[in-house]
mmCIF file of C-alpha atoms in Angstrom:
data_model
loop_
_atom_site.group_PDB
_atom_site.id
_atom_site.type_symbol
_atom_site.label_atom_id
_atom_site.label_comp_id
_atom_site.label_asym_id
_atom_site.label_seq_id
_atom_site.Cartn_x
_atom_site.Cartn_y
_atom_site.Cartn_z
ATOM 1 C CA MET A 1 -50.396 50.150 -15.983
ATOM 2 C CA LYS A 2 -46.657 52.217 -15.342
ATOM 3 C CA LYS A 3 -48.398 52.678 -11.816
ATOM 4 C CA ILE A 4 -49.370 48.858 -11.886
ATOM 5 C CA LEU A 5 -45.614 47.613 -13.074
ATOM 6 C CA PHE A 6 -43.542 49.958 -10.761
ATOM 7 C CA ILE A 7 -45.813 48.646 -7.921
ATOM 8 C CA LEU A 8 -45.443 45.209 -8.691
ATOM 9 C CA SER A 9 -41.187 46.257 -8.864
ATOM 10 C CA ILE A 10 -41.332 47.358 -5.589
ATOM 11 C CA ILE A 11 -43.125 44.490 -4.230
ATOM 12 C CA SER A 12 -40.744 42.367 -5.696
ATOM 13 C CA LEU A 13 -37.496 44.226 -5.153
ATOM 14 C CA THR A 14 -38.836 44.029 -1.411
ATOM 15 C CA VAL A 15 -39.519 40.087 -1.161
ATOM 16 C CA VAL A 16 -35.988 39.527 -3.159
ATOM 17 C CA THR A 17 -34.156 41.325 -0.502
ATOM 18 C CA ASN A 18 -35.769 40.917 2.304
ATOM 19 C CA SER A 19 -35.067 37.336 2.122
ATOM 20 C CA CYS A 20 -31.949 36.721 1.310
ATOM 21 C CA GLU A 21 -30.014 35.771 4.565
ATOM 22 C CA SER A 22 -27.209 37.158 6.317
ATOM 23 C CA ASP A 23 -24.741 34.109 7.213
ATOM 24 C CA ILE A 24 -24.244 32.348 4.288
ATOM 25 C CA THR A 25 -21.272 30.719 5.296
ATOM 26 C CA SER A 26 -23.276 26.679 5.779
ATOM 27 C CA LEU A 27 -23.377 26.908 2.643
ATOM 28 C CA ASN A 28 -20.255 26.833 1.771
ATOM 29 C CA GLU A 29 -19.254 23.494 3.625
ATOM 30 C CA ASP A 30 -18.174 20.583 2.890
ATOM 31 C CA PRO A 31 -18.594 17.281 4.914
ATOM 32 C CA LYS A 32 -17.106 14.960 2.649
ATOM 33 C CA HIS A 33 -13.565 17.407 2.483
ATOM 34 C CA PRO A 34 -12.430 18.731 6.014
ATOM 35 C CA THR A 35 -10.419 21.631 5.734
ATOM 36 C CA VAL A 36 -7.941 20.166 8.702
ATOM 37 C CA VAL A 37 -6.705 17.526 8.054
ATOM 38 C CA PRO A 38 -4.178 15.592 11.473
ATOM 39 C CA SER A 39 -0.821 15.795 9.875
ATOM 40 C CA GLY A 40 0.339 12.176 10.877
ATOM 41 C CA LEU A 41 -2.444 11.294 7.947
ATOM 42 C CA LEU A 42 -0.465 13.450 5.328
ATOM 43 C CA VAL A 43 3.376 12.255 6.091
ATOM 44 C CA ALA A 44 1.813 8.705 6.374
ATOM 45 C CA SER A 45 0.288 9.252 2.498
ATOM 46 C CA ALA A 46 3.415 11.614 1.093
ATOM 47 C CA GLU A 47 5.803 8.537 3.022
ATOM 48 C CA GLN A 48 3.823 5.682 1.058
ATOM 49 C CA GLU A 49 3.434 7.622 -2.290
ATOM 50 C CA LEU A 50 7.240 8.037 -1.852
ATOM 51 C CA ILE A 51 7.950 4.183 -1.788
ATOM 52 C CA SER A 52 5.606 3.424 -3.933
ATOM 53 C CA GLN A 53 6.805 6.379 -6.684
ATOM 54 C CA LEU A 54 10.983 5.127 -6.212
ATOM 55 C CA LEU A 55 10.424 1.087 -6.140
ATOM 56 C CA THR A 56 8.260 1.347 -8.740
ATOM 57 C CA PRO A 57 9.799 -0.738 -12.155
ATOM 58 C CA ASN A 58 7.948 1.035 -14.230
ATOM 59 C CA VAL A 59 10.298 3.966 -16.167
ATOM 60 C CA ASN A 60 7.165 6.587 -17.030
ATOM 61 C CA ASN A 61 5.907 6.194 -13.309
ATOM 62 C CA ASN A 62 10.525 7.318 -12.627
ATOM 63 C CA ILE A 63 11.353 9.186 -14.759
ATOM 64 C CA ALA A 64 14.395 9.391 -13.188
ATOM 65 C CA ARG A 65 16.031 6.036 -13.172
ATOM 66 C CA PHE A 66 15.700 6.585 -17.067
ATOM 67 C CA PHE A 67 17.705 9.620 -17.143
ATOM 68 C CA THR A 68 20.435 8.340 -15.210
ATOM 69 C CA GLN A 69 20.985 5.027 -16.951
ATOM 70 C CA GLN A 70 21.370 7.254 -19.699
ATOM 71 C CA TRP A 71 23.693 9.758 -18.488
ATOM 72 C CA ALA A 72 25.513 6.874 -16.609
ATOM 73 C CA GLN A 73 26.187 4.959 -19.352
ATOM 74 C CA THR A 74 29.798 4.365 -20.552
ATOM 75 C CA THR A 75 30.032 6.024 -24.341
ATOM 76 C CA TYR A 76 32.271 5.601 -26.617
ATOM 77 C CA ILE A 77 34.016 7.351 -29.163
#
């Protein structure tokens, strides 16, 4: 029984080690998320977000306006 178990374990170990690929870098490729993006697209997106952040009337999105108003108001003593 021990000999059969030993032989089966050797066979299974051989199958497992021989079935692995040596080059597994193709597993990390994601076609939906590119690794290299043209810089023009990043700059355009950054500019759009900056303008959106500066021109939004919502105080929750642009909290700097809220603090500027608080710091600039006249304090009467």
